[in-house]
PDB file of C-alpha atoms and ligand atoms in Angstrom:
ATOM      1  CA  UNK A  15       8.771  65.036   3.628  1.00 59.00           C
ATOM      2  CA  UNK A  16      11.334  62.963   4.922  1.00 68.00           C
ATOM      3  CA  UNK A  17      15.132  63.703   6.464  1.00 81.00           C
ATOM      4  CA  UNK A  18      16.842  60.717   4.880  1.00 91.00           C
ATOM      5  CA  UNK A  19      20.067  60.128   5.278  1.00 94.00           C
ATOM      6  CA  UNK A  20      22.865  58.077   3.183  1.00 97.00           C
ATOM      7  CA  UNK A  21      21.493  55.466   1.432  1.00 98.00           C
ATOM      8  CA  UNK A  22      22.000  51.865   3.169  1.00 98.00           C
ATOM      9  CA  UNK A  23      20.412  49.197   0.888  1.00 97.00           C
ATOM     10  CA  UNK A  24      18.468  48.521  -2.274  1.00 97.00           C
ATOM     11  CA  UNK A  25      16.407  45.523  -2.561  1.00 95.00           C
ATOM     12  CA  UNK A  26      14.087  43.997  -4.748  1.00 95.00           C
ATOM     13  CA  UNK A  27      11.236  46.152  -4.016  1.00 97.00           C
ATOM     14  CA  UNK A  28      12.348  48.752  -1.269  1.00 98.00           C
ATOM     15  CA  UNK A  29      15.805  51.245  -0.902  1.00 98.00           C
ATOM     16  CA  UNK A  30      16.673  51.629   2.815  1.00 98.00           C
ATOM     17  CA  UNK A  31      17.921  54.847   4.062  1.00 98.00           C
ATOM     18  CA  UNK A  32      19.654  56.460   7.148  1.00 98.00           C
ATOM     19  CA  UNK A  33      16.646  57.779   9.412  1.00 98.00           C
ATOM     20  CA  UNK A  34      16.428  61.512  10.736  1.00 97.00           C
ATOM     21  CA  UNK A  35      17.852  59.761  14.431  1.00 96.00           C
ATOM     22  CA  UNK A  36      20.244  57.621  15.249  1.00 95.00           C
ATOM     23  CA  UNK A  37      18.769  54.007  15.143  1.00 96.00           C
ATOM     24  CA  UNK A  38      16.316  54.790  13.163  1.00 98.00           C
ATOM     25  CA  UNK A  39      15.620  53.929   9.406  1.00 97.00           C
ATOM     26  CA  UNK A  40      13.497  55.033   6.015  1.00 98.00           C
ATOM     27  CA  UNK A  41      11.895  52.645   3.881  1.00 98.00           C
ATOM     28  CA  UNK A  42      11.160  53.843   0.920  1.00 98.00           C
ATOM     29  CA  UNK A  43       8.547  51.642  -1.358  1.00 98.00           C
ATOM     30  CA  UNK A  44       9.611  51.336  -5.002  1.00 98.00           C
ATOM     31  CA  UNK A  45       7.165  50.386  -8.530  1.00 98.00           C
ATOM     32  CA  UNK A  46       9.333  47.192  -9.310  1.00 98.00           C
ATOM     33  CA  UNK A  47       8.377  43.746  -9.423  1.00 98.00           C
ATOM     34  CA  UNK A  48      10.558  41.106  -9.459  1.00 96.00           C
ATOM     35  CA  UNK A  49       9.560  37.202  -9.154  1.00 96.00           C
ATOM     36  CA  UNK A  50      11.760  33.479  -9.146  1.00 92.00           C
ATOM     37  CA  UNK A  51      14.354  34.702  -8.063  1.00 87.00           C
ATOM     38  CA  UNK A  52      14.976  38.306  -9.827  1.00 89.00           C
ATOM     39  CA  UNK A  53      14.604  36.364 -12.927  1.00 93.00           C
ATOM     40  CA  UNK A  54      11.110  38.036 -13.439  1.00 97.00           C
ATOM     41  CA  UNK A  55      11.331  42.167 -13.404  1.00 97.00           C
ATOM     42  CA  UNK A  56       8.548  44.892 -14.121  1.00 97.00           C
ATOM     43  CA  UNK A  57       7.559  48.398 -12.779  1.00 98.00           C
ATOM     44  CA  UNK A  58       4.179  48.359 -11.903  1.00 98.00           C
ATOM     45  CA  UNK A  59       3.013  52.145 -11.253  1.00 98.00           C
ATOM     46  CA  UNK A  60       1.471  52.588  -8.150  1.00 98.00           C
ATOM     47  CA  UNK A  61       2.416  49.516  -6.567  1.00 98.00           C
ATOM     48  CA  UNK A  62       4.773  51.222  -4.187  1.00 98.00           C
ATOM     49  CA  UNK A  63       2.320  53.473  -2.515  1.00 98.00           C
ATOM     50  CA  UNK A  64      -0.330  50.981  -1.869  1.00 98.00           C
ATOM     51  CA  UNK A  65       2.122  48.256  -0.322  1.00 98.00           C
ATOM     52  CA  UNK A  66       3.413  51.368   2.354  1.00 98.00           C
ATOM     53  CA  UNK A  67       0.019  51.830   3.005  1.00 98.00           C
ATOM     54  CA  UNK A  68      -1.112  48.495   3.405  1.00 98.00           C
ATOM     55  CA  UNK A  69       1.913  47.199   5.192  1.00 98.00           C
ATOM     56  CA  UNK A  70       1.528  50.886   7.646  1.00 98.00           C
ATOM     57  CA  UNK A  71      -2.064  49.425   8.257  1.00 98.00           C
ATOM     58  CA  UNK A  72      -0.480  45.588   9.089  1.00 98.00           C
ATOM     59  CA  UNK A  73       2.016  46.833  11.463  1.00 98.00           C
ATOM     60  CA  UNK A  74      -0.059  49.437  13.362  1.00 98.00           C
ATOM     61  CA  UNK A  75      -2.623  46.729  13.881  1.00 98.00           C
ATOM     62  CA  UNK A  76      -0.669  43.873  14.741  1.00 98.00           C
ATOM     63  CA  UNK A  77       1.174  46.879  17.246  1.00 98.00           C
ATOM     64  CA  UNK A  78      -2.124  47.649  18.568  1.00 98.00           C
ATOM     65  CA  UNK A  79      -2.614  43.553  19.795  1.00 98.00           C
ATOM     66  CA  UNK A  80       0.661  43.645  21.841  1.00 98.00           C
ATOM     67  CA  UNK A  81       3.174  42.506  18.904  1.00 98.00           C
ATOM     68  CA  UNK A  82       6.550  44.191  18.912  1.00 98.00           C
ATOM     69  CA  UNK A  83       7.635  46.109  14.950  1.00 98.00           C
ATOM     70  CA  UNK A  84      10.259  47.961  13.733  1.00 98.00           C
ATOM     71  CA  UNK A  85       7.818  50.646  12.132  1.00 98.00           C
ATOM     72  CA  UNK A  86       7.662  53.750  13.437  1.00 98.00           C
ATOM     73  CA  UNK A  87       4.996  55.541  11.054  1.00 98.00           C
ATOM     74  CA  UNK A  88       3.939  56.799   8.063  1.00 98.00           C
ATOM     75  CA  UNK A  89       6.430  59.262   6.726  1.00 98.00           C
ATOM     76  CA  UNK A  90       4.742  60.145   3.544  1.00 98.00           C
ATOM     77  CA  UNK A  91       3.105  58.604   0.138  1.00 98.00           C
ATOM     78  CA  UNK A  92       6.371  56.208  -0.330  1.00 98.00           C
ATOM     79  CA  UNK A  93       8.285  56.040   2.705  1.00 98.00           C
ATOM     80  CA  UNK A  94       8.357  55.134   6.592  1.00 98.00           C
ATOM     81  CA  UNK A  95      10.296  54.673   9.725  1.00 98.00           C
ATOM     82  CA  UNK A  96      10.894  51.997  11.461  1.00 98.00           C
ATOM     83  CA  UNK A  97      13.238  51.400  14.637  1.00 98.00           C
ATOM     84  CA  UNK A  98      16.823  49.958  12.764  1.00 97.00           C
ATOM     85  CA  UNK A  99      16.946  46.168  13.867  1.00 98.00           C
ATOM     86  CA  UNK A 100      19.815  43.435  12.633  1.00 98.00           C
ATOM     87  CA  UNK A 101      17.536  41.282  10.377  1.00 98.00           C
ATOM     88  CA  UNK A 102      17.356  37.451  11.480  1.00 98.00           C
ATOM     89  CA  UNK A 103      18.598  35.848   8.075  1.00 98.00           C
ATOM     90  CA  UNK A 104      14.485  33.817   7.994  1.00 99.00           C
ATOM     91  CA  UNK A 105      11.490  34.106   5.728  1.00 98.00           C
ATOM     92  CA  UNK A 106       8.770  32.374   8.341  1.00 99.00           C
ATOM     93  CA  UNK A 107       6.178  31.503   5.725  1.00 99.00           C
ATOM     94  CA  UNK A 108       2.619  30.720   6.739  1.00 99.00           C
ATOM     95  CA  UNK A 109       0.314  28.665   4.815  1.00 99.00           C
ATOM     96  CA  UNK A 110      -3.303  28.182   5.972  1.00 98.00           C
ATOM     97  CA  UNK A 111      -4.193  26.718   2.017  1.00 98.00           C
ATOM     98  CA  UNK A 112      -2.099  24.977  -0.095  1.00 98.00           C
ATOM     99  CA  UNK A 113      -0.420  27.170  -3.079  1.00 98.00           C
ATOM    100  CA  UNK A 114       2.787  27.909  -4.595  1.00 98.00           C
ATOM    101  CA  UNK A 115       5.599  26.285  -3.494  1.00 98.00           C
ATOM    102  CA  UNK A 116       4.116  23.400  -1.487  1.00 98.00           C
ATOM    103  CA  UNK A 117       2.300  22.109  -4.101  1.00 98.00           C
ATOM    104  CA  UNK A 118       4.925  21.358  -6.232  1.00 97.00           C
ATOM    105  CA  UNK A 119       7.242  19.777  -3.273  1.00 98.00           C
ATOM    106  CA  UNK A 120       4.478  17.828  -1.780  1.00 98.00           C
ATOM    107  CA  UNK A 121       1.971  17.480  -4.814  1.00 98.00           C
ATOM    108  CA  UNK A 122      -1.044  18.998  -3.317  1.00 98.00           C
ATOM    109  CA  UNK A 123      -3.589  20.702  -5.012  1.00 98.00           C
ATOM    110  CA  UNK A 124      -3.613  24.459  -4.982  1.00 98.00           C
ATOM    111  CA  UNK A 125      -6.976  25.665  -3.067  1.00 98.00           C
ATOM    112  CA  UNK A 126      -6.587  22.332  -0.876  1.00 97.00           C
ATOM    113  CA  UNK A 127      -7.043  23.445   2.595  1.00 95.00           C
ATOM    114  CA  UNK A 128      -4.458  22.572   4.804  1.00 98.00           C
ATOM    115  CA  UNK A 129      -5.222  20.492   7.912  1.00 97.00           C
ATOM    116  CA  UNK A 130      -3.683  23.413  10.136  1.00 98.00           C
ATOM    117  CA  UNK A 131      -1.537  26.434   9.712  1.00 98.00           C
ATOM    118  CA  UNK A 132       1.900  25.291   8.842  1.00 98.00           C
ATOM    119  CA  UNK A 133       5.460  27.384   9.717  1.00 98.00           C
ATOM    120  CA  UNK A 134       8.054  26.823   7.008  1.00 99.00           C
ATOM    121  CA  UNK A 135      11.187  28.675   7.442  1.00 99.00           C
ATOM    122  CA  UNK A 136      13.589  30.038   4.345  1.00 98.00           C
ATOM    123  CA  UNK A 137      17.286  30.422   5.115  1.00 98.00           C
ATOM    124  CA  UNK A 138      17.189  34.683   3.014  1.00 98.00           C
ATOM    125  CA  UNK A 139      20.121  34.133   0.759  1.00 97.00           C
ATOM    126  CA  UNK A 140      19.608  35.099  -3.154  1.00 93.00           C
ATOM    127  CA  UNK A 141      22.375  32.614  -4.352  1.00 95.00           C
ATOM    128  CA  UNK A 142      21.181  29.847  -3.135  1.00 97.00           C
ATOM    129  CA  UNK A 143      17.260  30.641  -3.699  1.00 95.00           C
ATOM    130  CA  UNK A 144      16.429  31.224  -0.326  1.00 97.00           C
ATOM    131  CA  UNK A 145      16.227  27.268   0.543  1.00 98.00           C
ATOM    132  CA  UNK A 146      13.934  25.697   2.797  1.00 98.00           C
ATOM    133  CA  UNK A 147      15.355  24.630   6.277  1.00 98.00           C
ATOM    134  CA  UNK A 148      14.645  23.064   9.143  1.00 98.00           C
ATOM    135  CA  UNK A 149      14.592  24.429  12.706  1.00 98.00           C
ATOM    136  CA  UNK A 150      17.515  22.051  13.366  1.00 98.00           C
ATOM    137  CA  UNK A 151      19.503  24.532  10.453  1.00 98.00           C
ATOM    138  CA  UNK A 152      18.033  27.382  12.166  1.00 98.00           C
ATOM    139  CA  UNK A 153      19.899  27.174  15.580  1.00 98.00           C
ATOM    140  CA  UNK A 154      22.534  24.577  14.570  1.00 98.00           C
ATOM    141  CA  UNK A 155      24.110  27.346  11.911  1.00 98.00           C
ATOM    142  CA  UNK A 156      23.247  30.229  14.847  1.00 98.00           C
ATOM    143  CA  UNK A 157      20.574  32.259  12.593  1.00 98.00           C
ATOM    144  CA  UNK A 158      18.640  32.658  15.246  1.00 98.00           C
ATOM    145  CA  UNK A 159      19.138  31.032  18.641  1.00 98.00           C
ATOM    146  CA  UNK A 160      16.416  28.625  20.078  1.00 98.00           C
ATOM    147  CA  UNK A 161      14.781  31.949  22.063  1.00 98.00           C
ATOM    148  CA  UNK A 162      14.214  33.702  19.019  1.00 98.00           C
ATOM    149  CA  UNK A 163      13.051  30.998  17.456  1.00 98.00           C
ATOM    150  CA  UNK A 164      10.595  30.248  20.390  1.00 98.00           C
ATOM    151  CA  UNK A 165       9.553  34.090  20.100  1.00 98.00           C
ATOM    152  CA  UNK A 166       9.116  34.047  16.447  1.00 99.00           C
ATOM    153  CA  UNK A 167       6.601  31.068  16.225  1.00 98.00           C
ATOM    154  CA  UNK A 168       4.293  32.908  19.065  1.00 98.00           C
ATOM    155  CA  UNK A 169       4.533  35.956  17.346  1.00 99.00           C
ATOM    156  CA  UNK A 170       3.484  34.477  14.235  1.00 99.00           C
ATOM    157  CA  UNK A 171       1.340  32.239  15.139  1.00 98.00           C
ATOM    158  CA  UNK A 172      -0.726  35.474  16.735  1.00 98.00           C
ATOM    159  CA  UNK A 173       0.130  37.223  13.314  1.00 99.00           C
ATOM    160  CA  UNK A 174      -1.407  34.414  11.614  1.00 99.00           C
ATOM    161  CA  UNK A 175      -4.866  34.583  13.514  1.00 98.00           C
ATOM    162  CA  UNK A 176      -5.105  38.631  13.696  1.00 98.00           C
ATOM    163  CA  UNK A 177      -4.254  38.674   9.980  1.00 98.00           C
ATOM    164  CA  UNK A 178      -6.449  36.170   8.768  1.00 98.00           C
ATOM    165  CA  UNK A 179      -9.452  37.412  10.929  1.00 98.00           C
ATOM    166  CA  UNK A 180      -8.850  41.040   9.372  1.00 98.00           C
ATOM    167  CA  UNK A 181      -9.040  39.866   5.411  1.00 98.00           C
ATOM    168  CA  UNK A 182     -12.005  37.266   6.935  1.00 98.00           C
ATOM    169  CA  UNK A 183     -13.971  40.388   7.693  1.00 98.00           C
ATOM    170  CA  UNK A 184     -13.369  42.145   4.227  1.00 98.00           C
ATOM    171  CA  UNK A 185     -14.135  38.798   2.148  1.00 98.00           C
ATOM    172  CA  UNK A 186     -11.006  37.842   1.516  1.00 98.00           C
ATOM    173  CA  UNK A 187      -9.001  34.489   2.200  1.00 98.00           C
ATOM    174  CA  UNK A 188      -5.339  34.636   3.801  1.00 98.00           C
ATOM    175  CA  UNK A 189      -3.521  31.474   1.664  1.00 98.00           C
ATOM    176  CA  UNK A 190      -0.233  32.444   2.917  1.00 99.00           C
ATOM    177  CA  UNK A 191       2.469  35.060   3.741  1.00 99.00           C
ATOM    178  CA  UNK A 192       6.172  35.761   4.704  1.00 98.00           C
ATOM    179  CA  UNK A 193       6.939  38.109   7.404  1.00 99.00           C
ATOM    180  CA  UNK A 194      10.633  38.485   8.644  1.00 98.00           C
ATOM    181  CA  UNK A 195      11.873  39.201  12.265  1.00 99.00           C
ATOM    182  CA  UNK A 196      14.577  41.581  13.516  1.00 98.00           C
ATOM    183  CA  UNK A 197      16.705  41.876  16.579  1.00 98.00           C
ATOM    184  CA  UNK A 198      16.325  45.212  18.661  1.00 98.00           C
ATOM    185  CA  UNK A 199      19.070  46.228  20.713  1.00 96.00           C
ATOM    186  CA  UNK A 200      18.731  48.654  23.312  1.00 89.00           C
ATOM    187  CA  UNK A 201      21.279  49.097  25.598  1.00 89.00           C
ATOM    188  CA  UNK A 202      22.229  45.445  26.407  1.00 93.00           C
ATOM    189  CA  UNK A 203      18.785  44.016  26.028  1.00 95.00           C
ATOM    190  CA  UNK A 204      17.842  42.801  22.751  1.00 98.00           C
ATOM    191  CA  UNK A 205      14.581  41.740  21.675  1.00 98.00           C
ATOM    192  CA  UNK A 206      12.490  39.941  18.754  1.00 98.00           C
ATOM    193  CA  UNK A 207      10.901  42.421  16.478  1.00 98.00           C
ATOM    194  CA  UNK A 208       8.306  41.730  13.632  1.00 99.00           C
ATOM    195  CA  UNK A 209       9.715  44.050  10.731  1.00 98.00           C
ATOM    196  CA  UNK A 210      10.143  44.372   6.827  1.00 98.00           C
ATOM    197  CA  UNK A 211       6.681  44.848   5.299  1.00 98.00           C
ATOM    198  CA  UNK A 212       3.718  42.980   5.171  1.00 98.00           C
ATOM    199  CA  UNK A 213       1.947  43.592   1.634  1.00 98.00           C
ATOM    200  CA  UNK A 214       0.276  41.313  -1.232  1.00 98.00           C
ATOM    201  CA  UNK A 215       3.646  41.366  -2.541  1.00 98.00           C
ATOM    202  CA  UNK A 216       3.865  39.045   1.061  1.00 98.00           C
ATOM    203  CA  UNK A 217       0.893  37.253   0.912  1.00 98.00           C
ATOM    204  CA  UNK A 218      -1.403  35.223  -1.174  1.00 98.00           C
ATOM    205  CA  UNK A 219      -5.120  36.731  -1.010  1.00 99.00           C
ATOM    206  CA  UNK A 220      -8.137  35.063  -2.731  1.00 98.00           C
ATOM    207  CA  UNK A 221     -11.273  36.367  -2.796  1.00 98.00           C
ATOM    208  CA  UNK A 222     -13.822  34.605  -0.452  1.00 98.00           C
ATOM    209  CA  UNK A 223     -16.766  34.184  -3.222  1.00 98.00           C
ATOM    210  CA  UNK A 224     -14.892  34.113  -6.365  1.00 98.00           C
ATOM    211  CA  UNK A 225     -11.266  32.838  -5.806  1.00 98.00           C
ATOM    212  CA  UNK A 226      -9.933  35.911  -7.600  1.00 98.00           C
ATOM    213  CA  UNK A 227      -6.327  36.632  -6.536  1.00 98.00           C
ATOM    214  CA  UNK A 228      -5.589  39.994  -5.408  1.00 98.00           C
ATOM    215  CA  UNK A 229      -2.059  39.336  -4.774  1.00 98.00           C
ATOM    216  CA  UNK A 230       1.528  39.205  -6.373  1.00 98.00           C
ATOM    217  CA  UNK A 231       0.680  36.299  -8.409  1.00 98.00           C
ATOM    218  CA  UNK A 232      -1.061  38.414 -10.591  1.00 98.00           C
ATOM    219  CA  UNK A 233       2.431  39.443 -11.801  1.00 98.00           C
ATOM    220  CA  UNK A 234       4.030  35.817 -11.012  1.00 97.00           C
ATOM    221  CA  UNK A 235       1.052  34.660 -13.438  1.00 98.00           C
ATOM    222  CA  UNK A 236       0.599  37.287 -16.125  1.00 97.00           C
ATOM    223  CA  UNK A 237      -3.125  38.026 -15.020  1.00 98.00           C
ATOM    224  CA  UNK A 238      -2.704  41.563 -15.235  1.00 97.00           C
ATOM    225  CA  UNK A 239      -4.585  44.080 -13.234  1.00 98.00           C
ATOM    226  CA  UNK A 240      -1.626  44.253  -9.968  1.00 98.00           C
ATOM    227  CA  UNK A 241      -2.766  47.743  -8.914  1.00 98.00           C
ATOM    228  CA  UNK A 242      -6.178  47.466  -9.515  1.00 98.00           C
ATOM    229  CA  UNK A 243      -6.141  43.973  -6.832  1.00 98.00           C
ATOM    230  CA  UNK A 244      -3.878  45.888  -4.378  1.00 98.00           C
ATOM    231  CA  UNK A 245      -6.029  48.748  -4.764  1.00 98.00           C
ATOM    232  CA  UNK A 246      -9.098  46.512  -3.563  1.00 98.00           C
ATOM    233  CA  UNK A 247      -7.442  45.111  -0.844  1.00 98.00           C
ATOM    234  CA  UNK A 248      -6.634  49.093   0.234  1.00 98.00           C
ATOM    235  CA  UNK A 249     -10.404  49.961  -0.791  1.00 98.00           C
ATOM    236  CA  UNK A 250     -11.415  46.767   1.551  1.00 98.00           C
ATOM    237  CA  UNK A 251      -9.632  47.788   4.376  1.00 98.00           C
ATOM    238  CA  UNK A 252     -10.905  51.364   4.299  1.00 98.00           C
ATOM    239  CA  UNK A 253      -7.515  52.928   3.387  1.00 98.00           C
ATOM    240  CA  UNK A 254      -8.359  54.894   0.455  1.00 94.00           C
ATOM    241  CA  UNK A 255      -9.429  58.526   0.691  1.00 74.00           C
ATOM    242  CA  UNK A 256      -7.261  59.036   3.792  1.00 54.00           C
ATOM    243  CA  UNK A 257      -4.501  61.073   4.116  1.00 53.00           C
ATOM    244  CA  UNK A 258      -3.488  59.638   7.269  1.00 47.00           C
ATOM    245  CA  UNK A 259      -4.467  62.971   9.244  1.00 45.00           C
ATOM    246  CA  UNK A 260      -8.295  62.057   9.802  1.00 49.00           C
ATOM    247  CA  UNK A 261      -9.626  59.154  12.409  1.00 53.00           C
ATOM    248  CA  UNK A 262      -8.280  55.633  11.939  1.00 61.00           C
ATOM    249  CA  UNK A 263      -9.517  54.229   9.263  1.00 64.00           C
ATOM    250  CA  UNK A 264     -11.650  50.881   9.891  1.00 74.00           C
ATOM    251  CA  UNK A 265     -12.395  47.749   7.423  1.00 78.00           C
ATOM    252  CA  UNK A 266     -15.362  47.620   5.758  1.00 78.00           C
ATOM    253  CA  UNK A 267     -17.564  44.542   6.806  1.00 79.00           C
ATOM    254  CA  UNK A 268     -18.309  42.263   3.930  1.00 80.00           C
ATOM    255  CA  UNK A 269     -21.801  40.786   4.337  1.00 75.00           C
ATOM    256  CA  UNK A 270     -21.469  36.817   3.234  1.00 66.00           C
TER     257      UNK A 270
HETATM  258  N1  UDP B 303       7.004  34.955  -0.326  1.00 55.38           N
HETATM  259  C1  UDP B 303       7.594  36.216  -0.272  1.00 55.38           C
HETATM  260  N2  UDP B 303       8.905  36.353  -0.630  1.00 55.38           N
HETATM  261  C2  UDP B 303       9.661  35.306  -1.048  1.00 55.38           C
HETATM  262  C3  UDP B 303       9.079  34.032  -1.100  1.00 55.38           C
HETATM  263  C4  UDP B 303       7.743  33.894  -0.742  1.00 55.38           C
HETATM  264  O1  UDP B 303       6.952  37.179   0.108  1.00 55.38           O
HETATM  265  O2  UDP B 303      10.855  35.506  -1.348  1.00 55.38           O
HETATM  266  C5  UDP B 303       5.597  34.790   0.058  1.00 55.38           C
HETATM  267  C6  UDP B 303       4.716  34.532  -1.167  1.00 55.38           C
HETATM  268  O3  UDP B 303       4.175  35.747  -1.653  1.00 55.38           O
HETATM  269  C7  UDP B 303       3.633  33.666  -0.591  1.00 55.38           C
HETATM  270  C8  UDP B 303       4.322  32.899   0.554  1.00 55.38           C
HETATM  271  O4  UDP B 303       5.476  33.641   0.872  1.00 55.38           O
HETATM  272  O5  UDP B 303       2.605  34.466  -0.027  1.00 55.38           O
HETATM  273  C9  UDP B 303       4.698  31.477   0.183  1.00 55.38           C
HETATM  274  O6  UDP B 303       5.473  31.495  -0.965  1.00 55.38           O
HETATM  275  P1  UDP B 303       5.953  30.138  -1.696  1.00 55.38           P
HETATM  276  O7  UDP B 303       6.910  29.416  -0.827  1.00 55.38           O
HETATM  277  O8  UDP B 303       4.759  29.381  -2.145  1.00 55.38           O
HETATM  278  O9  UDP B 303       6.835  30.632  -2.882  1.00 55.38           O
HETATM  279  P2  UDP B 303       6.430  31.165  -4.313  1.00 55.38           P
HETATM  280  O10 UDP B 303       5.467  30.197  -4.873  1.00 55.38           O
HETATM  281  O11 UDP B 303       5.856  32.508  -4.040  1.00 55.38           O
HETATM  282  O12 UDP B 303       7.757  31.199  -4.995  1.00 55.38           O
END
């Protein structure tokens, strides 16, 4: 059950609503797929639930090691709440392995590992097709202001390692992802938040031993099977089964 209020936003894959309190905000998780740009659109049953559960597990995790989110909790099979923050106008992609857009700008070959983590930053406007920027865009247009730009490479950076040491322990291989910041205000004091979701509609995930991609490329790609992949990565990370009322639930090892 949730105590939504007037509805705020629809997006590609969620519908933003009033929360219960003031500053506060529901996210509800929709079925639809879209990919390049809208141009691409399906419903994919199911999908919805398992990205609010997976992206509930992200946040409370990444919470847990001391970095600041929107989300609240868990309000139910489709929904949560998360603090209401003004969202910095960034995608702040992470690559650890070349794929997807990179290797078509810079000709590598997808699976090629890259020689570190690399930050790429996407200025979020659908018109234009969210282009690729520089930092010098970033501060010189004032989308975020060269302390929130400092805080959102630590954060990430920290995101980077926690997240790819989770799916490390569950056999599975964090390519890359997109998280998205947000500005908290309290009062006068305003802070950097990590917020939006964090799902394999957000990331690329390849299985350690066999390369298979449990992620949204499934759809991008016409493999087939989207649920089923998200619905390993759940099963992986010990989500399944749990109502959210018994004892956290904890990833399963994988034995190499
Ligand atoms: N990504 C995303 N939303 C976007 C663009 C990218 O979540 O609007 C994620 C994507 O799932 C992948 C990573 O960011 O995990 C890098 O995406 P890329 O730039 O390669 O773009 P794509 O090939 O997905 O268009």
């Amino acid at each position: 059950m949730s105590r939504k209020g007037k509805r705020l936003y629809e997006g590609k894959a969620k519908i933003l609503y009033e929360g219960p309190e003031a500053g506060t905000l529901v996210v509800h998780f929709k079925d639809d797929a879209t990919a390049f740009n809208g141009e691409k659109f399906d419903v994919i049953e199911g999908k919805g639930v398992l990205n609010n559960r997976i992206s509930e597990y992200f946040f409370t995790r990444l919470g847990e090691m001391g970095i600041p989110t929107s989300f609240l909790k868990r309000l139910n099979m489709r929904e949560q709440l998360h603090r209401k923050v003004e969202i910095i106008p960034l995608e702040v992609i992470v690559r650890n392995v070349a794929a997807g857009s990179i290797c078509k700008r810079l000709g590598l070959k997808e699976g090629e590992p890259l020689p570190r983590a690399i930050i790429e930053y996407c200025y979020k406007n659908d018109e234009l097709g969210d282009p690729l920027v520089a930092e010098e865009h970033v501060t010189a247009f004032g989308w975020a202001t060269p302390q929130e730009l400092d805080d959102i490479v630590q954060y990430t950076v920290r995101v980077n390692d926690i997240m790819s040491g989770i799916f490390a322990g569950i056999g599975i291989r964090l390519v890359d992802f997109k998280i998205e910041f947000g500005r908290e205000y309290a009062g006068d004091m305003v802070r950097t938040v990590l917020a939006d979701e964090i799902s394999p509609d957000s990331c690329r995930l390849w299985d350690f031993k066999t390369n298979e991609k449990l992620d949204k490329d499934r759809f991008r790609r016409d493999l087939g099977g989207l649920v089923d992949a998200y619905t390993e990565v759940a099963r992986r990370l010990g989500l399944l089964n749990d109502n959210g009322g018994g004892p956290r639930p904890r990833p399963k090892l994988v034995k190499g």
